[in-house]
mmCIF file of C-alpha atoms in Angstrom:
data_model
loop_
_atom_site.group_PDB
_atom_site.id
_atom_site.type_symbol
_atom_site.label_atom_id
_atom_site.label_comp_id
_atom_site.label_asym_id
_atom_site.label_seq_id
_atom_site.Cartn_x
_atom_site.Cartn_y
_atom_site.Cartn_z
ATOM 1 C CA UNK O 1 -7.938 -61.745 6.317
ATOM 2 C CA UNK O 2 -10.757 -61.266 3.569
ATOM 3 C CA UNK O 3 -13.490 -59.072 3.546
ATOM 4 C CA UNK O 4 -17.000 -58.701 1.181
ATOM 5 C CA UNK O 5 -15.216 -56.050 -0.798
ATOM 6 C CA UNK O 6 -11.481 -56.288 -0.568
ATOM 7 C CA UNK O 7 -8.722 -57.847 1.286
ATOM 8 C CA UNK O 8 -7.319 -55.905 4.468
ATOM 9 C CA UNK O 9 -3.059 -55.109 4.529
ATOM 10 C CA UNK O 10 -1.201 -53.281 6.467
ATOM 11 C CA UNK O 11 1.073 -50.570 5.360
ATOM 12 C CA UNK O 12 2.193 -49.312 8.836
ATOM 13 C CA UNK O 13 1.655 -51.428 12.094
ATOM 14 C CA UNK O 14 -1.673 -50.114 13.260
ATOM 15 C CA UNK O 15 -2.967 -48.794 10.108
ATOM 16 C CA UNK O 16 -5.367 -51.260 7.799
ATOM 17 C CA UNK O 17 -6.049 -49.841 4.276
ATOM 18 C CA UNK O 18 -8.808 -51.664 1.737
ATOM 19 C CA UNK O 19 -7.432 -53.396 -1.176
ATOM 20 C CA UNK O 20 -9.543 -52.100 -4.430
ATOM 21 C CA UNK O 21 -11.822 -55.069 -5.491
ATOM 22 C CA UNK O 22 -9.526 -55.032 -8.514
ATOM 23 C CA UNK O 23 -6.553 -55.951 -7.279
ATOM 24 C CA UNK O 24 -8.260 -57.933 -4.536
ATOM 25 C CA UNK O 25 -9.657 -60.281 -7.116
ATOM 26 C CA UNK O 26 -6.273 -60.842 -9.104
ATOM 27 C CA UNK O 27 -4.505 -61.298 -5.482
ATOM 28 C CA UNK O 28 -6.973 -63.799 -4.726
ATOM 29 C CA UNK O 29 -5.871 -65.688 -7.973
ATOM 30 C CA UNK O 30 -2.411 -65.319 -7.219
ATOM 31 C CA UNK O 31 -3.096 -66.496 -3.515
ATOM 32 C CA UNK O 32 -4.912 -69.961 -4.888
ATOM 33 C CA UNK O 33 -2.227 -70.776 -7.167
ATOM 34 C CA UNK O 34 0.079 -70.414 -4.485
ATOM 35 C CA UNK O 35 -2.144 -73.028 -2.465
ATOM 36 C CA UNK O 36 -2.341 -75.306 -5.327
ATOM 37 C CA UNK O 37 1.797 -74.754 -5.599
ATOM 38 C CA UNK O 38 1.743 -75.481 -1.871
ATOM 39 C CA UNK O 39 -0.072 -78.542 -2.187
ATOM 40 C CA UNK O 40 1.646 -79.878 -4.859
ATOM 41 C CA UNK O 41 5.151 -78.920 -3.748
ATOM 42 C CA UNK O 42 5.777 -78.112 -0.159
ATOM 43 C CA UNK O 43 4.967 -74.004 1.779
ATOM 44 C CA UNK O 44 9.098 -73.496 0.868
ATOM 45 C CA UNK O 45 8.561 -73.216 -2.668
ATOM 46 C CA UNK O 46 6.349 -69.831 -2.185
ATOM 47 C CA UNK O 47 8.036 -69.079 0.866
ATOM 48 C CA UNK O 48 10.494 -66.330 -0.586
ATOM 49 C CA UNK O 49 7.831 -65.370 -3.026
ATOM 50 C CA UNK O 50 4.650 -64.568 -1.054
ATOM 51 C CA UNK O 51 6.329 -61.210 0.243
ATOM 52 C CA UNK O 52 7.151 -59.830 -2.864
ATOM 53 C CA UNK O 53 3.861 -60.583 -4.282
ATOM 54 C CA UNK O 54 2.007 -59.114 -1.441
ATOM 55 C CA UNK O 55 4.531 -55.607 -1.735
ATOM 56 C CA UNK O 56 3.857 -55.845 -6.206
ATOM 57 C CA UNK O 57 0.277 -55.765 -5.055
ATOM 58 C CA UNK O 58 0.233 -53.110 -2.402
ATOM 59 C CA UNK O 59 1.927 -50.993 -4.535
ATOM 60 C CA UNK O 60 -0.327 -51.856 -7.627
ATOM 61 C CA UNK O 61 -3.426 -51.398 -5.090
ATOM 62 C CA UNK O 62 -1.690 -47.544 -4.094
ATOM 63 C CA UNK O 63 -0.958 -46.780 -8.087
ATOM 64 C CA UNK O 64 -4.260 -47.884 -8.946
ATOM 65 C CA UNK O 65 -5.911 -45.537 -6.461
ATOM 66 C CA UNK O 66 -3.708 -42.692 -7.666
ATOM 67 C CA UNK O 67 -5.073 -43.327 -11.094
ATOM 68 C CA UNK O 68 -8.507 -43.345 -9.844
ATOM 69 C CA UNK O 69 -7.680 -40.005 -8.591
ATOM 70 C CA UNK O 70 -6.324 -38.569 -11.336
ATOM 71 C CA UNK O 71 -9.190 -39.618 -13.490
ATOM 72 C CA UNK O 72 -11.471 -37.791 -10.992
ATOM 73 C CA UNK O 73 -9.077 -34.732 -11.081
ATOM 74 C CA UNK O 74 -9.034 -34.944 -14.885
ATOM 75 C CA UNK O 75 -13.119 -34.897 -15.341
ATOM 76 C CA UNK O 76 -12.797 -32.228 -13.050
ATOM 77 C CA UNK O 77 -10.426 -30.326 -15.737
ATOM 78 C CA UNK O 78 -12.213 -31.404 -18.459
ATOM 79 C CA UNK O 79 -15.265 -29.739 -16.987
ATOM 80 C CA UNK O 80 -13.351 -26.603 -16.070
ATOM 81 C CA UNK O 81 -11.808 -26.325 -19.541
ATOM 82 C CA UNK O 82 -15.386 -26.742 -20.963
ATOM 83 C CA UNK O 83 -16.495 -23.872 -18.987
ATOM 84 C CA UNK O 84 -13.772 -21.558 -19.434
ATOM 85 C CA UNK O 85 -14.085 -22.551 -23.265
ATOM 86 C CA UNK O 86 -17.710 -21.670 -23.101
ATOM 87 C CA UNK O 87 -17.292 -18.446 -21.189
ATOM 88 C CA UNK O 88 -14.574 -17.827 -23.918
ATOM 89 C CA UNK O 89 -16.478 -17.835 -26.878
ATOM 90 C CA UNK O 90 -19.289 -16.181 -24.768
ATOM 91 C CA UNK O 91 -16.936 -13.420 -24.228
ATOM 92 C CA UNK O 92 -15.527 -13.300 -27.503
ATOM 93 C CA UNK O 93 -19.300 -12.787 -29.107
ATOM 94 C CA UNK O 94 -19.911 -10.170 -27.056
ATOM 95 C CA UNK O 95 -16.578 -8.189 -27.816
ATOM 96 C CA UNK O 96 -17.318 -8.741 -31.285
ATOM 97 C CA UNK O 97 -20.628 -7.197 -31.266
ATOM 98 C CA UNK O 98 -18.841 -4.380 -29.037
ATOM 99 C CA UNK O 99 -16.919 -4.305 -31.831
ATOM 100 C CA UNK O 100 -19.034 -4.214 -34.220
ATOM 101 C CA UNK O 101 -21.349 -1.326 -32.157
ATOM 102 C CA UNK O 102 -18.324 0.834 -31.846
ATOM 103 C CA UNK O 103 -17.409 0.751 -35.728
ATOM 104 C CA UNK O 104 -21.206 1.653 -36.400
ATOM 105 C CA UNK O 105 -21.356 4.704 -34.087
ATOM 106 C CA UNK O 106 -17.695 5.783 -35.737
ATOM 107 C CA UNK O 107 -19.307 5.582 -39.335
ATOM 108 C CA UNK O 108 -22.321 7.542 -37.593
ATOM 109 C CA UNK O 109 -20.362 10.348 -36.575
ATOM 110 C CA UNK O 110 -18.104 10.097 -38.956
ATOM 111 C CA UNK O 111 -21.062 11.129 -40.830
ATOM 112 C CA UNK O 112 -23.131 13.253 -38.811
ATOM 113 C CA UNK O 113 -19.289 15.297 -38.560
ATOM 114 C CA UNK O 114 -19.304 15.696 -42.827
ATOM 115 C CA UNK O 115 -23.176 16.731 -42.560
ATOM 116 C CA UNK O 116 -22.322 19.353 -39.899
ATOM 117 C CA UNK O 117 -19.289 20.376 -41.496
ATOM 118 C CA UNK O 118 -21.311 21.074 -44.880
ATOM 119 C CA UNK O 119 -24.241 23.048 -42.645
ATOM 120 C CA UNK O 120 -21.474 24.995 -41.545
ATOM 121 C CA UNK O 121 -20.346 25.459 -45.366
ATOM 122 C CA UNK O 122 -23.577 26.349 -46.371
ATOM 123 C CA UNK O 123 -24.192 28.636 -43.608
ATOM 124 C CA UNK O 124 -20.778 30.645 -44.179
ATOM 125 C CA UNK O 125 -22.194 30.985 -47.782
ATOM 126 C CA UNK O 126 -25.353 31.904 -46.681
ATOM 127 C CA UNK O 127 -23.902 34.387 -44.569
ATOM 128 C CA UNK O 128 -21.483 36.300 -47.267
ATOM 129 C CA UNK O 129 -24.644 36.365 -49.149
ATOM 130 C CA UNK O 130 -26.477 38.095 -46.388
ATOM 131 C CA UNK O 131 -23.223 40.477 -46.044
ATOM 132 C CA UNK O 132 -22.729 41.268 -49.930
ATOM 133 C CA UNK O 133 -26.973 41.824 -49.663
ATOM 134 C CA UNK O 134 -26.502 44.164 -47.173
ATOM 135 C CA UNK O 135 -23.238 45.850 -48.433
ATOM 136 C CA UNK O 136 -25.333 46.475 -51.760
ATOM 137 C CA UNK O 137 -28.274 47.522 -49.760
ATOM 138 C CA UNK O 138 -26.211 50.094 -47.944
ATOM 139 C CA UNK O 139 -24.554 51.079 -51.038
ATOM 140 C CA UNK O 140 -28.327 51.878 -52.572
ATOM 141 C CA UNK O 141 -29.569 53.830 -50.005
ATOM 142 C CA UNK O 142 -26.711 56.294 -49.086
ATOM 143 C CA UNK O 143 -27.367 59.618 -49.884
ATOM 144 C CA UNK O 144 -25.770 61.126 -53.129
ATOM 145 C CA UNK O 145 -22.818 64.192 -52.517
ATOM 146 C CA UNK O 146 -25.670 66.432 -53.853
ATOM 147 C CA UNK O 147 -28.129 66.024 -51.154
ATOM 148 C CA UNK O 148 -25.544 66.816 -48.642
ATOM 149 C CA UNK O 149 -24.627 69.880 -50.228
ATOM 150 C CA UNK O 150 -28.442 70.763 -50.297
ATOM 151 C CA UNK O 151 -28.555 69.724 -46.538
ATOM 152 C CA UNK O 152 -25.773 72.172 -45.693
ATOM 153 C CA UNK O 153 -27.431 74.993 -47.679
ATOM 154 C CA UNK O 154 -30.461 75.379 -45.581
ATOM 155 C CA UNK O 155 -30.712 73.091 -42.430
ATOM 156 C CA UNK O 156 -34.060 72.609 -40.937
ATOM 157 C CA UNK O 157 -35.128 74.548 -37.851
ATOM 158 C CA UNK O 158 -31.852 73.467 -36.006
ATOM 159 C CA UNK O 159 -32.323 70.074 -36.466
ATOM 160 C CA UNK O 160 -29.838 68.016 -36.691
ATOM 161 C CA UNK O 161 -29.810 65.776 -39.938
ATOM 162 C CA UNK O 162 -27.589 62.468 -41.001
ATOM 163 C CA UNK O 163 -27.074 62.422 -44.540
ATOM 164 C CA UNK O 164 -24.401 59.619 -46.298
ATOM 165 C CA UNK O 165 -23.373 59.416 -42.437
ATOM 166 C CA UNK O 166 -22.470 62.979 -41.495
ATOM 167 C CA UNK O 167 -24.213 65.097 -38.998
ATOM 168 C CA UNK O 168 -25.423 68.102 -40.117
ATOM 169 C CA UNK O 169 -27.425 70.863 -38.835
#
């Protein structure tokens, strides 16, 4: 039985599949040579053959459809890998500039850490300085052993007096 597309078999009894034009067109070569092999000959010639031919070109017509679909499932993969590839370098740019960020903000405070560090130097300097200022300061403005003796020798009114850091009245 032929159709506009394909020819109609049956793989199970009450099941008709469609033939792919493909294999539809070379069975409907191989089903005029039989004819002219029929007409020249007699139907016995073919009559052993036409079954296995029919079954080589079911199963071609089921391969071939399987291809078809694997084609489709490969474009499908292809367009997947693409993707993932894309999303891949995507993602690999953007770690590298992470990267990249993260080694920058080390080096900054890597060196904001040596400019503290040398404030802090600077300041402990500053401050033994201050201390050895002071320490001389104090040393300058105490009171000579004399002026205590003085201080001892005739106290004022009752008052009570600090001299080289001894009360003294």
């Amino acid at each position: 039985m032929e159709l506009e597309d394909g020819v109609v078999y049956q793989d199970d009894p009450g099941t008709a599949a469609m033939m792919s034009e493909r294999v539809s067109g070379l069975a409907s070569s191989i089903y005029r040579e039989f004819e002219r092999l029929i007409g020249k000959y007699d139907e016995d010639v073919v009559k052993e053959l036409m079954p296995l031919v029919v079954a080589v070109l079911e199963n071609l017509d089921s391969v071939f459809a399987e291809n078809q679909e694997h084609e489709v499932e490969l474009e499908l993969l292809k367009e997947d890998n693409e993707q993932l590839i894309t999303q891949y370098e995507r993602e690999k740019a953007l770690r590298k500039h992470a990267e990249e960020k993260f080694i920058e903000f080390e080096d900054s405070q890597e060196q904001e850490k040596k400019d503290l560090q040398g404030r802090v130097e600077s300041l402990e300097s500053f401050s033994r300085q201050l201390e050895l200022k002071a320490k001389n300061y104090a040393d300058q403005s105490k009171p000579p052993l004399q002026c205590l003796c003085l201080a001892l020798a005739s106290p004022p009114c009752g008052v009570m007096r600090r001299c080289a850091g001894v009360s003294v009245f």
